[in-house]
Amino acid sequence: MTTMLEPSMTDVEMVVTEVWSSFLGDSDPLLIGPPATLDVGWSSAVTVSGEWHGMISVELPTGTAEEITRRMLMVDATPDEDVADAVGELVNMIGGGVKSLMPGPSALSLPVVAAGRVARPSDVVEVCRFDATWAGAPLVVSVHVQNSHH
Amino acid sequence: MKILVADDSRVMRQIVIRTLRQAGYAGHDVVEAENGKEALDLVRSEAPDLVLSDWNMPEMTGIDLLDALRSSGSTVPFGFVTSEGSADMRARASAGGALFLIAKPFTPEAFDEVLAPVLKG
């Protein structure tokens, strides 16, 4: 049986803010909202499959992705390879957190990272969207599930 | 002491190594592996005193690495550092012979709590 459950906004917010403060420090707190139009420079996604199916993605402007990379690696230069790694690890941790909120057992995929927006399958719908601002720039974390209408 | 850190993400290996330092384990040698297969080879050639491994990795996952180590007779202390901390994963880790599972995101305190018995004991 496929269950069309969705994580609550509060839970997703908790997961995202915990990941952020653990790995990027509290000097620039993650501020929630408002919804913004985002010039997506980098994005990443992981899928959860099993008792619950879903896709968790993070979308970031280029400057934000580079700043995250600088802070995670504590370096100044941000070659694309490192940005992809940092942005992938970010969604991996957020996805792992969301997975643990949902009914299991299920498996977490390796992250997919794109310069630009990650293409989503056409049969998924957004069930949760978390808009935030970090270090002065907007970002979006969203959860998609498969559309269950037949 | 020598610690093997296995994670396909270089960023995460850096963070694990930094957290080890912040938790008070600065003086140890660290060996890095990009996946379970490489870690398996390095356990044989480097004989680490502890393995800290991610779960989801290409080539060979962390749980397959642990299985391979135990079935080859290795008793190297082994712990997971993974983005998944569900009860199911913890049970599988423990059944496979892992000493602990640290869920990402983690703190230096979480590291010290599980590492002290292994590295200071």
PDB file of C-alpha atoms in Angstrom:
ATOM      1  CA  MET A   1       0.000   0.000   0.000  1.00  0.00           C
ATOM      2  CA  THR A   2       1.279   3.454  -0.832  1.00  0.00           C
ATOM      3  CA  THR A   3       0.771   6.011   1.861  1.00  0.00           C
ATOM      4  CA  MET A   4       0.523   9.671   0.928  1.00  0.00           C
ATOM      5  CA  LEU A   5       1.831  11.106   4.124  1.00  0.00           C
ATOM      6  CA  GLU A   6       3.623  14.356   4.406  1.00  0.00           C
ATOM      7  CA  PRO A   7       5.981  15.719   7.037  1.00  0.00           C
ATOM      8  CA  SER A   8       4.678  18.712   8.981  1.00  0.00           C
ATOM      9  CA  MET A   9       6.153  22.145   8.323  1.00  0.00           C
ATOM     10  CA  THR A  10       7.250  22.337  11.943  1.00  0.00           C
ATOM     11  CA  ASP A  11       9.186  19.087  11.653  1.00  0.00           C
ATOM     12  CA  VAL A  12      10.887  20.113   8.420  1.00  0.00           C
ATOM     13  CA  GLU A  13      11.754  23.482   9.918  1.00  0.00           C
ATOM     14  CA  MET A  14      13.289  21.758  12.932  1.00  0.00           C
ATOM     15  CA  VAL A  15      15.412  19.459  10.753  1.00  0.00           C
ATOM     16  CA  VAL A  16      16.625  22.268   8.494  1.00  0.00           C
ATOM     17  CA  THR A  17      17.506  24.672  11.315  1.00  0.00           C
ATOM     18  CA  GLU A  18      19.374  21.941  13.200  1.00  0.00           C
ATOM     19  CA  VAL A  19      21.460  21.036  10.142  1.00  0.00           C
ATOM     20  CA  TRP A  20      22.166  24.698   9.499  1.00  0.00           C
ATOM     21  CA  SER A  21      23.251  25.617  13.012  1.00  0.00           C
ATOM     22  CA  SER A  22      25.362  22.453  13.419  1.00  0.00           C
ATOM     23  CA  PHE A  23      27.371  22.912  10.261  1.00  0.00           C
ATOM     24  CA  LEU A  24      27.235  26.598   9.503  1.00  0.00           C
ATOM     25  CA  GLY A  25      27.270  28.004  13.016  1.00  0.00           C
ATOM     26  CA  ASP A  26      24.930  30.444  14.653  1.00  0.00           C
ATOM     27  CA  SER A  27      26.638  33.657  13.548  1.00  0.00           C
ATOM     28  CA  ASP A  28      24.209  33.929  10.637  1.00  0.00           C
ATOM     29  CA  PRO A  29      20.951  32.369  11.785  1.00  0.00           C
ATOM     30  CA  LEU A  30      18.545  30.858   9.299  1.00  0.00           C
ATOM     31  CA  LEU A  31      15.523  33.170   9.180  1.00  0.00           C
ATOM     32  CA  ILE A  32      12.209  31.684   8.192  1.00  0.00           C
ATOM     33  CA  GLY A  33      10.303  33.147   5.222  1.00  0.00           C
ATOM     34  CA  PRO A  34       9.135  35.062   3.367  1.00  0.00           C
ATOM     35  CA  PRO A  35       8.502  33.165   0.111  1.00  0.00           C
ATOM     36  CA  ALA A  36      10.824  34.632  -2.483  1.00  0.00           C
ATOM     37  CA  THR A  37      11.573  34.251  -6.131  1.00  0.00           C
ATOM     38  CA  LEU A  38      14.890  32.546  -6.252  1.00  0.00           C
ATOM     39  CA  ASP A  39      17.602  32.748  -8.866  1.00  0.00           C
ATOM     40  CA  VAL A  40      18.626  29.102  -8.466  1.00  0.00           C
ATOM     41  CA  GLY A  41      22.360  28.648  -8.936  1.00  0.00           C
ATOM     42  CA  TRP A  42      22.706  25.223  -7.320  1.00  0.00           C
ATOM     43  CA  SER A  43      20.243  22.617  -6.197  1.00  0.00           C
ATOM     44  CA  SER A  44      20.351  19.118  -4.791  1.00  0.00           C
ATOM     45  CA  ALA A  45      17.893  16.359  -4.075  1.00  0.00           C
ATOM     46  CA  VAL A  46      17.624  12.992  -2.365  1.00  0.00           C
ATOM     47  CA  THR A  47      14.814  10.497  -2.585  1.00  0.00           C
ATOM     48  CA  VAL A  48      13.393   8.283   0.128  1.00  0.00           C
ATOM     49  CA  SER A  49      11.843   5.024  -0.975  1.00  0.00           C
ATOM     50  CA  GLY A  50      10.175   2.310   1.048  1.00  0.00           C
ATOM     51  CA  GLU A  51       7.197   2.562   3.356  1.00  0.00           C
ATOM     52  CA  TRP A  52       7.220   6.279   2.551  1.00  0.00           C
ATOM     53  CA  HIS A  53       8.250   7.735  -0.817  1.00  0.00           C
ATOM     54  CA  GLY A  54       9.372  11.303  -1.205  1.00  0.00           C
ATOM     55  CA  MET A  55      11.934  13.664  -2.654  1.00  0.00           C
ATOM     56  CA  ILE A  56      13.640  16.343  -0.605  1.00  0.00           C
ATOM     57  CA  SER A  57      15.356  19.200  -2.414  1.00  0.00           C
ATOM     58  CA  VAL A  58      17.330  22.311  -1.605  1.00  0.00           C
ATOM     59  CA  GLU A  59      17.627  25.299  -3.956  1.00  0.00           C
ATOM     60  CA  LEU A  60      20.224  28.002  -3.472  1.00  0.00           C
ATOM     61  CA  PRO A  61      21.522  31.103  -5.242  1.00  0.00           C
ATOM     62  CA  THR A  62      25.123  30.688  -6.441  1.00  0.00           C
ATOM     63  CA  GLY A  63      26.592  33.052  -3.835  1.00  0.00           C
ATOM     64  CA  THR A  64      24.862  31.208  -0.995  1.00  0.00           C
ATOM     65  CA  ALA A  65      26.049  27.802  -2.212  1.00  0.00           C
ATOM     66  CA  GLU A  66      29.602  29.154  -2.370  1.00  0.00           C
ATOM     67  CA  GLU A  67      29.372  30.679   1.100  1.00  0.00           C
ATOM     68  CA  ILE A  68      28.072  27.390   2.519  1.00  0.00           C
ATOM     69  CA  THR A  69      31.030  25.625   0.917  1.00  0.00           C
ATOM     70  CA  ARG A  70      33.496  28.138   2.377  1.00  0.00           C
ATOM     71  CA  ARG A  71      32.079  27.698   5.863  1.00  0.00           C
ATOM     72  CA  MET A  72      31.779  23.915   5.730  1.00  0.00           C
ATOM     73  CA  LEU A  73      35.289  23.383   4.370  1.00  0.00           C
ATOM     74  CA  MET A  74      36.836  26.477   5.987  1.00  0.00           C
ATOM     75  CA  VAL A  75      38.494  27.489   2.732  1.00  0.00           C
ATOM     76  CA  ASP A  76      38.370  30.604   0.549  1.00  0.00           C
ATOM     77  CA  ALA A  77      38.301  29.088  -2.924  1.00  0.00           C
ATOM     78  CA  THR A  78      35.167  27.276  -4.013  1.00  0.00           C
ATOM     79  CA  PRO A  79      35.709  25.119  -7.086  1.00  0.00           C
ATOM     80  CA  ASP A  80      32.487  23.611  -8.490  1.00  0.00           C
ATOM     81  CA  GLU A  81      33.501  20.159  -7.256  1.00  0.00           C
ATOM     82  CA  ASP A  82      33.525  21.350  -3.639  1.00  0.00           C
ATOM     83  CA  VAL A  83      30.280  23.316  -4.024  1.00  0.00           C
ATOM     84  CA  ALA A  84      28.570  20.221  -5.445  1.00  0.00           C
ATOM     85  CA  ASP A  85      29.889  18.155  -2.554  1.00  0.00           C
ATOM     86  CA  ALA A  86      28.765  20.660   0.104  1.00  0.00           C
ATOM     87  CA  VAL A  87      25.316  21.212  -1.425  1.00  0.00           C
ATOM     88  CA  GLY A  88      24.874  17.438  -1.788  1.00  0.00           C
ATOM     89  CA  GLU A  89      25.854  16.820   1.812  1.00  0.00           C
ATOM     90  CA  LEU A  90      23.410  19.486   2.959  1.00  0.00           C
ATOM     91  CA  VAL A  91      20.441  17.765   1.297  1.00  0.00           C
ATOM     92  CA  ASN A  92      21.735  14.382   2.466  1.00  0.00           C
ATOM     93  CA  MET A  93      21.515  15.504   6.087  1.00  0.00           C
ATOM     94  CA  ILE A  94      18.149  17.225   5.653  1.00  0.00           C
ATOM     95  CA  GLY A  95      16.806  14.204   3.744  1.00  0.00           C
ATOM     96  CA  GLY A  96      18.059  11.847   6.451  1.00  0.00           C
ATOM     97  CA  GLY A  97      16.257  13.954   9.039  1.00  0.00           C
ATOM     98  CA  VAL A  98      12.993  13.996   7.077  1.00  0.00           C
ATOM     99  CA  LYS A  99      13.276  10.230   6.457  1.00  0.00           C
ATOM    100  CA  SER A 100      13.500   9.621  10.195  1.00  0.00           C
ATOM    101  CA  LEU A 101      10.233  11.554  10.707  1.00  0.00           C
ATOM    102  CA  MET A 102       8.296   9.361   8.299  1.00  0.00           C
ATOM    103  CA  PRO A 103       7.170   5.740   8.600  1.00  0.00           C
ATOM    104  CA  GLY A 104       9.923   3.230   7.761  1.00  0.00           C
ATOM    105  CA  PRO A 105      11.684   1.139   6.801  1.00  0.00           C
ATOM    106  CA  SER A 106      12.885   3.096   3.813  1.00  0.00           C
ATOM    107  CA  ALA A 107      16.116   3.833   1.991  1.00  0.00           C
ATOM    108  CA  LEU A 108      17.774   7.180   1.330  1.00  0.00           C
ATOM    109  CA  SER A 109      19.381   7.682  -2.088  1.00  0.00           C
ATOM    110  CA  LEU A 110      22.751   9.269  -2.693  1.00  0.00           C
ATOM    111  CA  PRO A 111      22.290  12.995  -3.415  1.00  0.00           C
ATOM    112  CA  VAL A 112      21.860  14.349  -6.933  1.00  0.00           C
ATOM    113  CA  VAL A 113      23.340  17.822  -7.423  1.00  0.00           C
ATOM    114  CA  ALA A 114      22.773  20.232 -10.301  1.00  0.00           C
ATOM    115  CA  ALA A 115      24.130  23.604 -11.324  1.00  0.00           C
ATOM    116  CA  GLY A 116      20.688  25.142 -11.777  1.00  0.00           C
ATOM    117  CA  ARG A 117      17.430  23.493 -10.879  1.00  0.00           C
ATOM    118  CA  VAL A 118      17.147  19.722 -10.390  1.00  0.00           C
ATOM    119  CA  ALA A 119      14.485  18.416 -12.776  1.00  0.00           C
ATOM    120  CA  ARG A 120      11.654  16.666 -10.960  1.00  0.00           C
ATOM    121  CA  PRO A 121       9.585  13.795 -12.282  1.00  0.00           C
ATOM    122  CA  SER A 122       6.268  15.045 -13.723  1.00  0.00           C
ATOM    123  CA  ASP A 123       4.147  12.883 -11.401  1.00  0.00           C
ATOM    124  CA  VAL A 124       5.234  14.486  -8.139  1.00  0.00           C
ATOM    125  CA  VAL A 125       3.534  17.215  -6.141  1.00  0.00           C
ATOM    126  CA  GLU A 126       5.002  19.605  -3.613  1.00  0.00           C
ATOM    127  CA  VAL A 127       3.635  18.877  -0.138  1.00  0.00           C
ATOM    128  CA  CYS A 128       5.933  21.026   1.905  1.00  0.00           C
ATOM    129  CA  ARG A 129       7.930  24.149   1.111  1.00  0.00           C
ATOM    130  CA  PHE A 130      10.240  25.900   3.512  1.00  0.00           C
ATOM    131  CA  ASP A 131      11.322  29.403   2.516  1.00  0.00           C
ATOM    132  CA  ALA A 132      14.151  30.966   4.434  1.00  0.00           C
ATOM    133  CA  THR A 133      16.815  33.630   4.307  1.00  0.00           C
ATOM    134  CA  TRP A 134      20.417  32.969   5.240  1.00  0.00           C
ATOM    135  CA  ALA A 135      23.276  35.470   5.161  1.00  0.00           C
ATOM    136  CA  GLY A 136      20.957  37.901   3.360  1.00  0.00           C
ATOM    137  CA  ALA A 137      19.884  35.581   0.543  1.00  0.00           C
ATOM    138  CA  PRO A 138      16.788  33.414   0.050  1.00  0.00           C
ATOM    139  CA  LEU A 139      16.746  29.634  -0.169  1.00  0.00           C
ATOM    140  CA  VAL A 140      14.097  26.951  -0.477  1.00  0.00           C
ATOM    141  CA  VAL A 141      13.807  23.443   0.959  1.00  0.00           C
ATOM    142  CA  SER A 142      10.912  21.433  -0.402  1.00  0.00           C
ATOM    143  CA  VAL A 143       9.407  17.981  -0.089  1.00  0.00           C
ATOM    144  CA  HIS A 144       7.649  16.312  -3.017  1.00  0.00           C
ATOM    145  CA  VAL A 145       5.662  13.091  -3.047  1.00  0.00           C
ATOM    146  CA  GLN A 146       4.232  11.065  -5.867  1.00  0.00           C
ATOM    147  CA  ASN A 147       0.793  12.214  -6.965  1.00  0.00           C
ATOM    148  CA  SER A 148      -1.529   9.405  -5.892  1.00  0.00           C
ATOM    149  CA  HIS A 149      -4.523  10.083  -8.159  1.00  0.00           C
ATOM    150  CA  HIS A 150      -5.060   7.364 -10.761  1.00  0.00           C
TER     151      HIS A 150
ATOM    152  CA  MET B   1      46.099   5.762  17.538  1.00  0.00           C
ATOM    153  CA  LYS B   2      44.919   5.673  13.945  1.00  0.00           C
ATOM    154  CA  ILE B   3      41.369   6.513  12.848  1.00  0.00           C
ATOM    155  CA  LEU B   4      39.953   5.625   9.440  1.00  0.00           C
ATOM    156  CA  VAL B   5      37.239   8.021   8.204  1.00  0.00           C
ATOM    157  CA  ALA B   6      35.127   6.633   5.346  1.00  0.00           C
ATOM    158  CA  ASP B   7      32.712   8.977   3.561  1.00  0.00           C
ATOM    159  CA  ASP B   8      32.136   9.662  -0.137  1.00  0.00           C
ATOM    160  CA  SER B   9      31.856  13.376   0.624  1.00  0.00           C
ATOM    161  CA  ARG B  10      35.175  15.195   1.066  1.00  0.00           C
ATOM    162  CA  VAL B  11      33.258  17.969   2.823  1.00  0.00           C
ATOM    163  CA  MET B  12      31.910  15.499   5.354  1.00  0.00           C
ATOM    164  CA  ARG B  13      35.317  13.853   5.884  1.00  0.00           C
ATOM    165  CA  GLN B  14      36.707  17.319   6.633  1.00  0.00           C
ATOM    166  CA  ILE B  15      33.871  18.019   9.062  1.00  0.00           C
ATOM    167  CA  VAL B  16      34.342  14.675  10.817  1.00  0.00           C
ATOM    168  CA  ILE B  17      38.096  15.302  11.157  1.00  0.00           C
ATOM    169  CA  ARG B  18      37.462  18.838  12.437  1.00  0.00           C
ATOM    170  CA  THR B  19      34.879  17.558  14.922  1.00  0.00           C
ATOM    171  CA  LEU B  20      37.334  14.930  16.150  1.00  0.00           C
ATOM    172  CA  ARG B  21      39.753  17.765  16.856  1.00  0.00           C
ATOM    173  CA  GLN B  22      37.060  19.852  18.580  1.00  0.00           C
ATOM    174  CA  ALA B  23      36.084  16.852  20.695  1.00  0.00           C
ATOM    175  CA  GLY B  24      39.636  16.619  22.001  1.00  0.00           C
ATOM    176  CA  TYR B  25      41.067  13.938  19.692  1.00  0.00           C
ATOM    177  CA  ALA B  26      43.556  16.093  17.840  1.00  0.00           C
ATOM    178  CA  GLY B  27      46.646  13.955  18.143  1.00  0.00           C
ATOM    179  CA  HIS B  28      45.477  10.882  16.254  1.00  0.00           C
ATOM    180  CA  ASP B  29      46.522   9.848  12.754  1.00  0.00           C
ATOM    181  CA  VAL B  30      43.635  10.011  10.310  1.00  0.00           C
ATOM    182  CA  VAL B  31      43.317   7.923   7.159  1.00  0.00           C
ATOM    183  CA  GLU B  32      40.565   8.772   4.652  1.00  0.00           C
ATOM    184  CA  ALA B  33      38.531   6.491   2.374  1.00  0.00           C
ATOM    185  CA  GLU B  34      35.995   7.532  -0.275  1.00  0.00           C
ATOM    186  CA  ASN B  35      33.852   4.408  -0.088  1.00  0.00           C
ATOM    187  CA  GLY B  36      33.469   1.106   1.707  1.00  0.00           C
ATOM    188  CA  LYS B  37      35.647  -0.827  -0.716  1.00  0.00           C
ATOM    189  CA  GLU B  38      38.568   1.547  -0.263  1.00  0.00           C
ATOM    190  CA  ALA B  39      38.003   1.468   3.497  1.00  0.00           C
ATOM    191  CA  LEU B  40      38.120  -2.344   3.489  1.00  0.00           C
ATOM    192  CA  ASP B  41      41.503  -2.262   1.731  1.00  0.00           C
ATOM    193  CA  LEU B  42      42.783   0.424   4.104  1.00  0.00           C
ATOM    194  CA  VAL B  43      41.747  -1.516   7.205  1.00  0.00           C
ATOM    195  CA  ARG B  44      43.972  -4.338   5.922  1.00  0.00           C
ATOM    196  CA  SER B  45      46.944  -2.173   4.960  1.00  0.00           C
ATOM    197  CA  GLU B  46      46.777   0.507   7.663  1.00  0.00           C
ATOM    198  CA  ALA B  47      45.402  -1.451  10.634  1.00  0.00           C
ATOM    199  CA  PRO B  48      43.456   1.484  12.167  1.00  0.00           C
ATOM    200  CA  ASP B  49      42.342   1.437  15.799  1.00  0.00           C
ATOM    201  CA  LEU B  50      38.901   2.751  14.917  1.00  0.00           C
ATOM    202  CA  VAL B  51      36.727   3.069  11.805  1.00  0.00           C
ATOM    203  CA  LEU B  52      34.211   5.933  11.485  1.00  0.00           C
ATOM    204  CA  SER B  53      32.056   5.247   8.451  1.00  0.00           C
ATOM    205  CA  ASP B  54      29.195   6.811   6.549  1.00  0.00           C
ATOM    206  CA  TRP B  55      26.310   4.468   5.702  1.00  0.00           C
ATOM    207  CA  ASN B  56      25.327   5.446   2.149  1.00  0.00           C
ATOM    208  CA  MET B  57      28.346   5.293  -0.136  1.00  0.00           C
ATOM    209  CA  PRO B  58      28.917   4.224  -3.736  1.00  0.00           C
ATOM    210  CA  GLU B  59      30.889   1.005  -4.472  1.00  0.00           C
ATOM    211  CA  MET B  60      30.284  -0.465  -1.021  1.00  0.00           C
ATOM    212  CA  THR B  61      27.981   0.833   1.705  1.00  0.00           C
ATOM    213  CA  GLY B  62      29.029   1.197   5.312  1.00  0.00           C
ATOM    214  CA  ILE B  63      26.932  -1.746   6.480  1.00  0.00           C
ATOM    215  CA  ASP B  64      28.412  -3.964   3.758  1.00  0.00           C
ATOM    216  CA  LEU B  65      31.868  -2.807   4.832  1.00  0.00           C
ATOM    217  CA  LEU B  66      31.102  -3.778   8.414  1.00  0.00           C
ATOM    218  CA  ASP B  67      29.800  -7.182   7.285  1.00  0.00           C
ATOM    219  CA  ALA B  68      32.896  -7.747   5.151  1.00  0.00           C
ATOM    220  CA  LEU B  69      35.191  -6.799   8.021  1.00  0.00           C
ATOM    221  CA  ARG B  70      33.473  -9.034  10.558  1.00  0.00           C
ATOM    222  CA  SER B  71      33.214 -12.010   8.198  1.00  0.00           C
ATOM    223  CA  SER B  72      36.933 -11.701   7.447  1.00  0.00           C
ATOM    224  CA  GLY B  73      37.647 -11.899  11.176  1.00  0.00           C
ATOM    225  CA  SER B  74      38.454  -8.227  11.766  1.00  0.00           C
ATOM    226  CA  THR B  75      37.355  -6.951  15.161  1.00  0.00           C
ATOM    227  CA  VAL B  76      38.364  -3.320  14.568  1.00  0.00           C
ATOM    228  CA  PRO B  77      36.132  -0.980  16.598  1.00  0.00           C
ATOM    229  CA  PHE B  78      33.578   0.429  14.170  1.00  0.00           C
ATOM    230  CA  GLY B  79      31.058   3.265  14.396  1.00  0.00           C
ATOM    231  CA  PHE B  80      28.725   4.909  11.912  1.00  0.00           C
ATOM    232  CA  VAL B  81      28.540   8.645  11.244  1.00  0.00           C
ATOM    233  CA  THR B  82      25.485   8.925   9.064  1.00  0.00           C
ATOM    234  CA  SER B  83      22.620  11.208   8.154  1.00  0.00           C
ATOM    235  CA  GLU B  84      20.211   8.480   9.197  1.00  0.00           C
ATOM    236  CA  GLY B  85      19.536   7.865  12.844  1.00  0.00           C
ATOM    237  CA  SER B  86      16.289   5.903  12.737  1.00  0.00           C
ATOM    238  CA  ALA B  87      15.647   3.061  15.167  1.00  0.00           C
ATOM    239  CA  ASP B  88      15.780   0.615  12.251  1.00  0.00           C
ATOM    240  CA  MET B  89      19.260   1.790  11.179  1.00  0.00           C
ATOM    241  CA  ARG B  90      20.533   1.740  14.755  1.00  0.00           C
ATOM    242  CA  ALA B  91      19.286  -1.821  15.189  1.00  0.00           C
ATOM    243  CA  ARG B  92      20.959  -2.927  11.951  1.00  0.00           C
ATOM    244  CA  ALA B  93      24.203  -1.199  12.930  1.00  0.00           C
ATOM    245  CA  SER B  94      24.223  -2.830  16.322  1.00  0.00           C
ATOM    246  CA  ALA B  95      23.327  -6.275  14.952  1.00  0.00           C
ATOM    247  CA  GLY B  96      26.203  -5.956  12.479  1.00  0.00           C
ATOM    248  CA  GLY B  97      28.677  -5.311  15.259  1.00  0.00           C
ATOM    249  CA  ALA B  98      28.939  -1.495  15.265  1.00  0.00           C
ATOM    250  CA  LEU B  99      29.730   0.127  18.601  1.00  0.00           C
ATOM    251  CA  PHE B 100      27.709   3.267  17.946  1.00  0.00           C
ATOM    252  CA  LEU B 101      25.861   5.355  15.401  1.00  0.00           C
ATOM    253  CA  ILE B 102      26.311   9.128  15.377  1.00  0.00           C
ATOM    254  CA  ALA B 103      23.565  10.861  13.393  1.00  0.00           C
ATOM    255  CA  LYS B 104      24.396  13.908  11.277  1.00  0.00           C
ATOM    256  CA  PRO B 105      24.193  16.730  12.160  1.00  0.00           C
ATOM    257  CA  PHE B 106      26.368  16.060  15.195  1.00  0.00           C
ATOM    258  CA  THR B 107      28.273  17.974  17.867  1.00  0.00           C
ATOM    259  CA  PRO B 108      31.773  17.511  19.339  1.00  0.00           C
ATOM    260  CA  GLU B 109      30.009  16.415  22.546  1.00  0.00           C
ATOM    261  CA  ALA B 110      28.233  13.599  20.688  1.00  0.00           C
ATOM    262  CA  PHE B 111      31.620  12.471  19.354  1.00  0.00           C
ATOM    263  CA  ASP B 112      33.280  12.545  22.746  1.00  0.00           C
ATOM    264  CA  GLU B 113      30.483  10.588  24.373  1.00  0.00           C
ATOM    265  CA  VAL B 114      30.929   7.573  22.086  1.00  0.00           C
ATOM    266  CA  LEU B 115      34.667   7.892  21.401  1.00  0.00           C
ATOM    267  CA  ALA B 116      35.925   8.250  24.960  1.00  0.00           C
ATOM    268  CA  PRO B 117      35.401   4.568  25.830  1.00  0.00           C
ATOM    269  CA  VAL B 118      37.197   3.485  22.627  1.00  0.00           C
ATOM    270  CA  LEU B 119      40.073   5.950  22.424  1.00  0.00           C
ATOM    271  CA  LYS B 120      40.659   6.824  26.066  1.00  0.00           C
ATOM    272  CA  GLY B 121      39.612   3.534  27.645  1.00  0.00           C
TER     273      GLY B 121
END
